[in-house]
Amino acid sequence: MQNRNISDIIEHYLKDILADSQQIEIKRSEVAEHFNCVPSQINYVIKTRFTIPNGYIVQSKRGGGGYIRIAKINLIDDTDILDELTAYIGSSISATRGFQVVQSLYEEKLLTQKEANLILTTIDRGTLAFSEKKLEDAVRARILINILERLRCAD
């Protein structure tokens, strides 16, 4: 254990508790006291180790009755597809290429036909009828990238 720093130890401790349930609720000050560290160390561990891409969602309430709630979420099995598509989209994408992205998601069974059609309507040229094509392509890219981020987490 001598090669592990306090952040690793706190992370392991919280993950051990989470192994028994889908969600935990902790008091930052109590955990900090348990490890004889400052409460900001607990914040650091939670912000860097318990993120959505790592399979966790965090909620907190500040104040006297405050808490930090950490819940496990299910990530889709193959995030490589989403990473490739995110890189492909970049900061700008045409309507034609946007259609191809949605088609790929549908073919990979990450979207139902209804979901794919709703997304296609959202990113369509007629919907994003900006006077500047560059702006239209940038907004389309943002929409698609946000959808991909949501797909990383399954209900």
Short mmCIF file of N, CA and C in Angstrom, two decimals:
data_model
loop_
_atom_site.label_atom_id
_atom_site.label_comp_id
_atom_site.label_asym_id
_atom_site.label_seq_id
_atom_site.Cartn_x
_atom_site.Cartn_y
_atom_site.Cartn_z
N MET A 1 0.81 -1.19 0.00
CA MET A 1 0.00 0.00 0.00
C MET A 1 0.86 1.26 0.00
N GLN A 2 2.15 1.11 0.21
CA GLN A 2 3.01 2.27 0.28
C GLN A 2 3.19 2.99 -1.05
N ASN A 3 2.92 2.31 -2.19
CA ASN A 3 3.03 2.94 -3.49
C ASN A 3 1.78 3.72 -3.89
N ARG A 4 0.73 3.64 -3.09
CA ARG A 4 -0.51 4.32 -3.42
C ARG A 4 -0.60 5.64 -2.68
N ASN A 5 -1.08 6.66 -3.37
CA ASN A 5 -1.26 7.95 -2.71
C ASN A 5 -2.64 8.03 -2.07
N ILE A 6 -2.90 9.09 -1.34
CA ILE A 6 -4.15 9.23 -0.60
C ILE A 6 -5.36 9.24 -1.54
N SER A 7 -5.20 9.82 -2.74
CA SER A 7 -6.31 9.83 -3.70
C SER A 7 -6.69 8.41 -4.11
N ASP A 8 -5.70 7.57 -4.36
CA ASP A 8 -5.96 6.18 -4.72
C ASP A 8 -6.66 5.44 -3.58
N ILE A 9 -6.24 5.71 -2.37
CA ILE A 9 -6.82 5.04 -1.20
C ILE A 9 -8.28 5.46 -1.01
N ILE A 10 -8.54 6.75 -1.14
CA ILE A 10 -9.92 7.25 -1.00
C ILE A 10 -10.80 6.67 -2.11
N GLU A 11 -10.28 6.65 -3.34
CA GLU A 11 -11.03 6.09 -4.47
C GLU A 11 -11.37 4.63 -4.18
N HIS A 12 -10.40 3.86 -3.76
CA HIS A 12 -10.61 2.44 -3.46
C HIS A 12 -11.66 2.27 -2.36
N TYR A 13 -11.58 3.08 -1.34
CA TYR A 13 -12.53 3.04 -0.23
C TYR A 13 -13.96 3.28 -0.73
N LEU A 14 -14.15 4.33 -1.54
CA LEU A 14 -15.48 4.65 -2.05
C LEU A 14 -15.99 3.58 -3.01
N LYS A 15 -15.11 3.03 -3.82
CA LYS A 15 -15.51 1.97 -4.75
C LYS A 15 -15.87 0.69 -4.01
N ASP A 16 -15.19 0.42 -2.90
CA ASP A 16 -15.55 -0.75 -2.09
C ASP A 16 -16.96 -0.60 -1.54
N ILE A 17 -17.30 0.60 -1.10
CA ILE A 17 -18.65 0.83 -0.59
C ILE A 17 -19.66 0.69 -1.73
N LEU A 18 -19.32 1.22 -2.90
CA LEU A 18 -20.21 1.14 -4.06
C LEU A 18 -20.37 -0.29 -4.58
N ALA A 19 -19.45 -1.17 -4.25
CA ALA A 19 -19.55 -2.55 -4.71
C ALA A 19 -20.78 -3.24 -4.15
N ASP A 20 -21.25 -2.76 -3.00
CA ASP A 20 -22.41 -3.37 -2.35
C ASP A 20 -23.74 -2.75 -2.76
N SER A 21 -23.70 -1.59 -3.43
CA SER A 21 -24.95 -0.94 -3.84
C SER A 21 -24.71 -0.08 -5.07
N GLN A 22 -25.79 0.31 -5.71
CA GLN A 22 -25.70 1.13 -6.92
C GLN A 22 -25.41 2.60 -6.59
N GLN A 23 -25.62 2.99 -5.34
CA GLN A 23 -25.50 4.40 -4.98
C GLN A 23 -25.08 4.52 -3.52
N ILE A 24 -24.25 5.54 -3.24
CA ILE A 24 -23.88 5.84 -1.86
C ILE A 24 -24.08 7.33 -1.62
N GLU A 25 -24.27 7.65 -0.38
CA GLU A 25 -24.37 9.04 0.03
C GLU A 25 -23.38 9.24 1.16
N ILE A 26 -22.48 10.20 0.98
CA ILE A 26 -21.44 10.43 1.98
C ILE A 26 -21.42 11.89 2.39
N LYS A 27 -20.81 12.13 3.53
CA LYS A 27 -20.54 13.49 3.97
C LYS A 27 -19.05 13.71 3.77
N ARG A 28 -18.75 14.73 2.99
CA ARG A 28 -17.36 15.02 2.64
C ARG A 28 -16.49 15.16 3.88
N SER A 29 -16.99 15.87 4.88
CA SER A 29 -16.20 16.11 6.09
C SER A 29 -15.92 14.82 6.86
N GLU A 30 -16.90 13.90 6.86
CA GLU A 30 -16.69 12.63 7.56
C GLU A 30 -15.64 11.76 6.88
N VAL A 31 -15.67 11.73 5.56
CA VAL A 31 -14.67 10.95 4.83
C VAL A 31 -13.29 11.58 5.00
N ALA A 32 -13.24 12.90 4.95
CA ALA A 32 -11.96 13.60 5.15
C ALA A 32 -11.41 13.30 6.54
N GLU A 33 -12.26 13.30 7.53
CA GLU A 33 -11.84 13.00 8.91
C GLU A 33 -11.33 11.56 9.00
N HIS A 34 -12.03 10.64 8.34
CA HIS A 34 -11.65 9.23 8.34
C HIS A 34 -10.23 9.03 7.80
N PHE A 35 -9.87 9.82 6.77
CA PHE A 35 -8.55 9.68 6.15
C PHE A 35 -7.56 10.74 6.62
N ASN A 36 -7.99 11.54 7.58
CA ASN A 36 -7.14 12.60 8.12
C ASN A 36 -6.56 13.48 7.00
N CYS A 37 -7.47 13.97 6.16
CA CYS A 37 -7.07 14.84 5.05
C CYS A 37 -8.04 16.02 4.97
N VAL A 38 -7.76 16.95 4.12
CA VAL A 38 -8.64 18.11 3.96
C VAL A 38 -9.83 17.72 3.08
N PRO A 39 -10.99 18.32 3.32
CA PRO A 39 -12.16 18.00 2.50
C PRO A 39 -11.97 18.23 1.00
N SER A 40 -11.11 19.18 0.64
CA SER A 40 -10.88 19.41 -0.79
C SER A 40 -10.23 18.20 -1.46
N GLN A 41 -9.54 17.38 -0.69
CA GLN A 41 -8.96 16.14 -1.24
C GLN A 41 -10.08 15.19 -1.67
N ILE A 42 -11.15 15.15 -0.90
CA ILE A 42 -12.31 14.31 -1.24
C ILE A 42 -12.93 14.85 -2.53
N ASN A 43 -13.08 16.18 -2.62
CA ASN A 43 -13.61 16.79 -3.84
C ASN A 43 -12.77 16.41 -5.05
N TYR A 44 -11.45 16.48 -4.90
CA TYR A 44 -10.55 16.15 -6.00
C TYR A 44 -10.77 14.71 -6.48
N VAL A 45 -10.84 13.79 -5.55
CA VAL A 45 -11.03 12.38 -5.91
C VAL A 45 -12.35 12.19 -6.63
N ILE A 46 -13.39 12.80 -6.12
CA ILE A 46 -14.71 12.63 -6.73
C ILE A 46 -14.76 13.26 -8.12
N LYS A 47 -14.18 14.44 -8.28
CA LYS A 47 -14.22 15.13 -9.58
C LYS A 47 -13.37 14.44 -10.64
N THR A 48 -12.31 13.77 -10.23
CA THR A 48 -11.41 13.16 -11.22
C THR A 48 -11.63 11.66 -11.40
N ARG A 49 -12.15 10.97 -10.41
CA ARG A 49 -12.26 9.51 -10.49
C ARG A 49 -13.69 9.01 -10.66
N PHE A 50 -14.67 9.84 -10.32
CA PHE A 50 -16.07 9.42 -10.38
C PHE A 50 -16.81 10.28 -11.40
N THR A 51 -16.47 10.09 -12.67
CA THR A 51 -17.02 10.88 -13.76
C THR A 51 -17.96 10.02 -14.60
N ILE A 52 -18.73 10.67 -15.45
CA ILE A 52 -19.64 9.93 -16.33
C ILE A 52 -18.88 8.95 -17.24
N PRO A 53 -17.80 9.39 -17.89
CA PRO A 53 -17.07 8.40 -18.72
C PRO A 53 -16.54 7.21 -17.92
N ASN A 54 -16.32 7.40 -16.62
CA ASN A 54 -15.86 6.29 -15.78
C ASN A 54 -17.01 5.47 -15.21
N GLY A 55 -18.25 5.86 -15.54
CA GLY A 55 -19.40 5.07 -15.12
C GLY A 55 -20.09 5.54 -13.85
N TYR A 56 -19.92 6.80 -13.48
CA TYR A 56 -20.52 7.33 -12.26
C TYR A 56 -21.18 8.68 -12.52
N ILE A 57 -22.21 8.95 -11.75
CA ILE A 57 -22.82 10.27 -11.76
C ILE A 57 -22.80 10.77 -10.32
N VAL A 58 -22.47 12.04 -10.15
CA VAL A 58 -22.32 12.61 -8.81
C VAL A 58 -23.29 13.77 -8.65
N GLN A 59 -23.97 13.78 -7.51
CA GLN A 59 -24.84 14.89 -7.13
C GLN A 59 -24.39 15.34 -5.75
N SER A 60 -24.53 16.64 -5.50
CA SER A 60 -24.13 17.11 -4.17
C SER A 60 -25.06 18.20 -3.69
N LYS A 61 -25.13 18.32 -2.39
CA LYS A 61 -25.88 19.38 -1.74
C LYS A 61 -24.95 19.97 -0.68
N ARG A 62 -24.79 21.26 -0.73
CA ARG A 62 -23.90 21.92 0.22
C ARG A 62 -24.67 22.35 1.46
N GLY A 63 -23.93 22.68 2.48
CA GLY A 63 -24.54 23.18 3.70
C GLY A 63 -24.49 22.16 4.82
N GLY A 64 -25.10 22.50 5.94
CA GLY A 64 -25.06 21.66 7.14
C GLY A 64 -25.58 20.26 6.93
N GLY A 65 -26.69 20.11 6.20
CA GLY A 65 -27.23 18.78 5.93
C GLY A 65 -26.77 18.27 4.59
N GLY A 66 -25.67 18.80 4.09
CA GLY A 66 -25.20 18.48 2.75
C GLY A 66 -24.66 17.06 2.63
N TYR A 67 -24.58 16.63 1.41
CA TYR A 67 -24.10 15.29 1.11
C TYR A 67 -23.49 15.26 -0.27
N ILE A 68 -22.81 14.19 -0.56
CA ILE A 68 -22.36 13.88 -1.91
C ILE A 68 -22.92 12.50 -2.23
N ARG A 69 -23.66 12.41 -3.30
CA ARG A 69 -24.26 11.14 -3.72
C ARG A 69 -23.52 10.68 -4.98
N ILE A 70 -23.01 9.45 -4.93
CA ILE A 70 -22.32 8.85 -6.06
C ILE A 70 -23.12 7.63 -6.49
N ALA A 71 -23.46 7.58 -7.77
CA ALA A 71 -24.24 6.45 -8.28
C ALA A 71 -23.53 5.85 -9.48
N LYS A 72 -23.56 4.51 -9.56
CA LYS A 72 -23.03 3.81 -10.72
C LYS A 72 -24.04 3.92 -11.85
N ILE A 73 -23.54 4.12 -13.07
CA ILE A 73 -24.39 4.11 -14.24
C ILE A 73 -23.84 3.09 -15.22
N ASN A 74 -24.69 2.61 -16.10
CA ASN A 74 -24.25 1.62 -17.09
C ASN A 74 -23.76 2.33 -18.33
N LEU A 75 -22.56 2.02 -18.73
CA LEU A 75 -22.02 2.56 -19.97
C LEU A 75 -22.27 1.55 -21.07
N ILE A 76 -22.45 2.05 -22.28
CA ILE A 76 -22.61 1.10 -23.37
C ILE A 76 -21.33 0.30 -23.51
N ASP A 77 -21.45 -0.86 -24.05
CA ASP A 77 -20.33 -1.80 -24.08
C ASP A 77 -19.14 -1.32 -24.90
N ASP A 78 -19.37 -0.72 -26.05
CA ASP A 78 -18.27 -0.39 -26.93
C ASP A 78 -18.21 1.12 -27.16
N THR A 79 -17.46 1.81 -26.32
CA THR A 79 -17.35 3.26 -26.45
C THR A 79 -16.39 3.66 -27.56
N ASP A 80 -15.64 2.69 -28.12
CA ASP A 80 -14.73 3.00 -29.24
C ASP A 80 -15.50 3.57 -30.43
N ILE A 81 -16.68 3.04 -30.68
CA ILE A 81 -17.50 3.54 -31.78
C ILE A 81 -17.82 5.01 -31.57
N LEU A 82 -18.24 5.34 -30.36
CA LEU A 82 -18.60 6.72 -30.05
C LEU A 82 -17.39 7.64 -30.13
N ASP A 83 -16.23 7.16 -29.69
CA ASP A 83 -15.01 7.96 -29.77
C ASP A 83 -14.64 8.25 -31.23
N GLU A 84 -14.76 7.24 -32.07
CA GLU A 84 -14.45 7.41 -33.49
C GLU A 84 -15.41 8.41 -34.14
N LEU A 85 -16.68 8.29 -33.80
CA LEU A 85 -17.67 9.20 -34.38
C LEU A 85 -17.47 10.63 -33.88
N THR A 86 -17.12 10.79 -32.62
CA THR A 86 -16.86 12.13 -32.07
C THR A 86 -15.68 12.77 -32.81
N ALA A 87 -14.63 12.00 -33.04
CA ALA A 87 -13.48 12.52 -33.78
C ALA A 87 -13.86 12.86 -35.21
N TYR A 88 -14.67 12.04 -35.81
CA TYR A 88 -15.13 12.26 -37.18
C TYR A 88 -15.94 13.56 -37.29
N ILE A 89 -16.80 13.82 -36.32
CA ILE A 89 -17.65 15.02 -36.33
C ILE A 89 -16.81 16.28 -36.15
N GLY A 90 -15.93 16.27 -35.19
CA GLY A 90 -15.11 17.45 -34.93
C GLY A 90 -15.96 18.64 -34.53
N SER A 91 -15.57 19.83 -34.96
CA SER A 91 -16.29 21.05 -34.58
C SER A 91 -17.30 21.49 -35.63
N SER A 92 -17.36 20.74 -36.74
CA SER A 92 -18.26 21.12 -37.84
C SER A 92 -18.56 19.89 -38.68
N ILE A 93 -19.82 19.75 -39.09
CA ILE A 93 -20.18 18.61 -39.93
C ILE A 93 -21.34 18.99 -40.84
N SER A 94 -21.28 18.52 -42.08
CA SER A 94 -22.35 18.79 -43.05
C SER A 94 -23.56 17.93 -42.74
N ALA A 95 -24.69 18.28 -43.33
CA ALA A 95 -25.92 17.51 -43.14
C ALA A 95 -25.75 16.09 -43.67
N THR A 96 -25.07 15.94 -44.79
CA THR A 96 -24.86 14.61 -45.38
C THR A 96 -24.03 13.73 -44.46
N ARG A 97 -22.94 14.28 -43.94
CA ARG A 97 -22.10 13.49 -43.03
C ARG A 97 -22.80 13.26 -41.69
N GLY A 98 -23.59 14.22 -41.25
CA GLY A 98 -24.38 14.03 -40.03
C GLY A 98 -25.35 12.87 -40.18
N PHE A 99 -25.97 12.78 -41.37
CA PHE A 99 -26.86 11.65 -41.66
C PHE A 99 -26.09 10.34 -41.56
N GLN A 100 -24.87 10.32 -42.08
CA GLN A 100 -24.05 9.10 -42.02
C GLN A 100 -23.75 8.69 -40.58
N VAL A 101 -23.50 9.67 -39.72
CA VAL A 101 -23.23 9.38 -38.31
C VAL A 101 -24.46 8.74 -37.67
N VAL A 102 -25.62 9.34 -37.90
CA VAL A 102 -26.86 8.79 -37.32
C VAL A 102 -27.13 7.41 -37.88
N GLN A 103 -26.88 7.22 -39.16
CA GLN A 103 -27.05 5.91 -39.79
C GLN A 103 -26.14 4.87 -39.13
N SER A 104 -24.91 5.23 -38.84
CA SER A 104 -23.98 4.32 -38.16
C SER A 104 -24.49 3.93 -36.78
N LEU A 105 -25.00 4.91 -36.05
CA LEU A 105 -25.54 4.63 -34.72
C LEU A 105 -26.73 3.67 -34.80
N TYR A 106 -27.56 3.87 -35.81
CA TYR A 106 -28.72 3.00 -36.02
C TYR A 106 -28.26 1.59 -36.38
N GLU A 107 -27.31 1.48 -37.29
CA GLU A 107 -26.81 0.17 -37.71
C GLU A 107 -26.14 -0.58 -36.57
N GLU A 108 -25.50 0.17 -35.68
CA GLU A 108 -24.85 -0.46 -34.52
C GLU A 108 -25.85 -0.77 -33.39
N LYS A 109 -27.13 -0.47 -33.67
CA LYS A 109 -28.22 -0.71 -32.72
C LYS A 109 -28.09 0.12 -31.44
N LEU A 110 -27.45 1.30 -31.58
CA LEU A 110 -27.37 2.23 -30.46
C LEU A 110 -28.57 3.17 -30.45
N LEU A 111 -29.30 3.20 -31.57
CA LEU A 111 -30.51 4.01 -31.69
C LEU A 111 -31.61 3.16 -32.31
N THR A 112 -32.83 3.41 -31.89
CA THR A 112 -33.97 2.80 -32.57
C THR A 112 -34.26 3.61 -33.83
N GLN A 113 -35.11 3.10 -34.69
CA GLN A 113 -35.46 3.83 -35.91
C GLN A 113 -36.14 5.15 -35.55
N LYS A 114 -36.98 5.13 -34.56
CA LYS A 114 -37.68 6.34 -34.14
C LYS A 114 -36.69 7.39 -33.61
N GLU A 115 -35.75 6.95 -32.78
CA GLU A 115 -34.74 7.88 -32.25
C GLU A 115 -33.89 8.46 -33.37
N ALA A 116 -33.49 7.61 -34.30
CA ALA A 116 -32.67 8.07 -35.42
C ALA A 116 -33.43 9.11 -36.24
N ASN A 117 -34.70 8.86 -36.50
CA ASN A 117 -35.50 9.81 -37.27
C ASN A 117 -35.67 11.14 -36.54
N LEU A 118 -35.83 11.09 -35.24
CA LEU A 118 -35.94 12.34 -34.46
C LEU A 118 -34.64 13.14 -34.54
N ILE A 119 -33.52 12.45 -34.43
CA ILE A 119 -32.23 13.14 -34.52
C ILE A 119 -32.03 13.72 -35.91
N LEU A 120 -32.37 12.95 -36.93
CA LEU A 120 -32.23 13.43 -38.31
C LEU A 120 -33.07 14.70 -38.53
N THR A 121 -34.25 14.74 -37.96
CA THR A 121 -35.08 15.94 -38.06
C THR A 121 -34.40 17.11 -37.38
N THR A 122 -33.77 16.86 -36.25
CA THR A 122 -33.11 17.92 -35.48
C THR A 122 -31.91 18.51 -36.23
N ILE A 123 -31.17 17.68 -36.94
CA ILE A 123 -29.95 18.16 -37.61
C ILE A 123 -30.17 18.49 -39.09
N ASP A 124 -31.38 18.37 -39.56
CA ASP A 124 -31.70 18.62 -40.96
C ASP A 124 -31.42 20.08 -41.35
N ARG A 125 -31.08 20.28 -42.62
CA ARG A 125 -30.84 21.64 -43.14
C ARG A 125 -32.05 22.54 -42.94
N GLY A 126 -33.23 21.98 -43.12
CA GLY A 126 -34.44 22.77 -42.96
C GLY A 126 -34.67 23.23 -41.52
N THR A 127 -34.26 22.41 -40.57
CA THR A 127 -34.39 22.76 -39.16
C THR A 127 -33.34 23.78 -38.77
N LEU A 128 -32.12 23.54 -39.19
CA LEU A 128 -31.00 24.44 -38.87
C LEU A 128 -30.81 25.44 -40.02
N ALA A 129 -31.82 26.17 -40.31
CA ALA A 129 -31.80 27.08 -41.46
C ALA A 129 -31.11 28.40 -41.11
N PHE A 130 -29.82 28.31 -40.79
CA PHE A 130 -29.04 29.52 -40.53
C PHE A 130 -28.61 30.14 -41.84
N SER A 131 -28.42 31.44 -41.83
CA SER A 131 -27.98 32.12 -43.06
C SER A 131 -26.53 31.77 -43.39
N GLU A 132 -25.75 31.42 -42.37
CA GLU A 132 -24.35 31.04 -42.58
C GLU A 132 -24.20 29.52 -42.48
N LYS A 133 -23.70 28.92 -43.53
CA LYS A 133 -23.52 27.47 -43.54
C LYS A 133 -22.52 27.01 -42.48
N LYS A 134 -21.48 27.81 -42.22
CA LYS A 134 -20.49 27.44 -41.19
C LYS A 134 -21.15 27.33 -39.82
N LEU A 135 -22.05 28.25 -39.51
CA LEU A 135 -22.76 28.22 -38.23
C LEU A 135 -23.66 27.00 -38.16
N GLU A 136 -24.37 26.74 -39.25
CA GLU A 136 -25.25 25.56 -39.32
C GLU A 136 -24.47 24.28 -39.05
N ASP A 137 -23.32 24.13 -39.70
CA ASP A 137 -22.49 22.93 -39.54
C ASP A 137 -21.91 22.82 -38.13
N ALA A 138 -21.59 23.96 -37.52
CA ALA A 138 -21.06 23.96 -36.14
C ALA A 138 -22.15 23.57 -35.14
N VAL A 139 -23.35 24.09 -35.32
CA VAL A 139 -24.46 23.73 -34.43
C VAL A 139 -24.81 22.26 -34.58
N ARG A 140 -24.82 21.76 -35.81
CA ARG A 140 -25.10 20.35 -36.07
C ARG A 140 -24.06 19.47 -35.35
N ALA A 141 -22.80 19.87 -35.42
CA ALA A 141 -21.74 19.11 -34.75
C ALA A 141 -21.96 19.09 -33.24
N ARG A 142 -22.29 20.23 -32.67
CA ARG A 142 -22.55 20.28 -31.22
C ARG A 142 -23.70 19.37 -30.82
N ILE A 143 -24.76 19.40 -31.60
CA ILE A 143 -25.92 18.54 -31.31
C ILE A 143 -25.50 17.08 -31.33
N LEU A 144 -24.81 16.67 -32.38
CA LEU A 144 -24.41 15.27 -32.51
C LEU A 144 -23.43 14.84 -31.42
N ILE A 145 -22.49 15.69 -31.09
CA ILE A 145 -21.53 15.33 -30.04
C ILE A 145 -22.22 15.21 -28.69
N ASN A 146 -23.17 16.07 -28.40
CA ASN A 146 -23.92 15.95 -27.15
C ASN A 146 -24.76 14.69 -27.13
N ILE A 147 -25.32 14.31 -28.26
CA ILE A 147 -26.07 13.06 -28.33
C ILE A 147 -25.13 11.87 -28.07
N LEU A 148 -23.94 11.91 -28.65
CA LEU A 148 -22.98 10.82 -28.41
C LEU A 148 -22.61 10.73 -26.94
N GLU A 149 -22.43 11.87 -26.30
CA GLU A 149 -22.10 11.87 -24.87
C GLU A 149 -23.23 11.24 -24.05
N ARG A 150 -24.45 11.54 -24.42
CA ARG A 150 -25.61 10.92 -23.74
C ARG A 150 -25.68 9.43 -23.98
N LEU A 151 -25.31 9.00 -25.16
CA LEU A 151 -25.35 7.58 -25.48
C LEU A 151 -24.32 6.78 -24.69
N ARG A 152 -23.30 7.45 -24.18
CA ARG A 152 -22.30 6.75 -23.37
C ARG A 152 -22.93 6.16 -22.11
N CYS A 153 -24.03 6.73 -21.69
CA CYS A 153 -24.72 6.27 -20.48
C CYS A 153 -26.04 5.65 -20.87
N ALA A 154 -26.27 4.43 -20.43
CA ALA A 154 -27.55 3.77 -20.68
C ALA A 154 -28.41 3.90 -19.44
N ASP A 155 -29.68 3.88 -19.62
CA ASP A 155 -30.61 3.96 -18.47
C ASP A 155 -30.54 2.75 -17.59
#
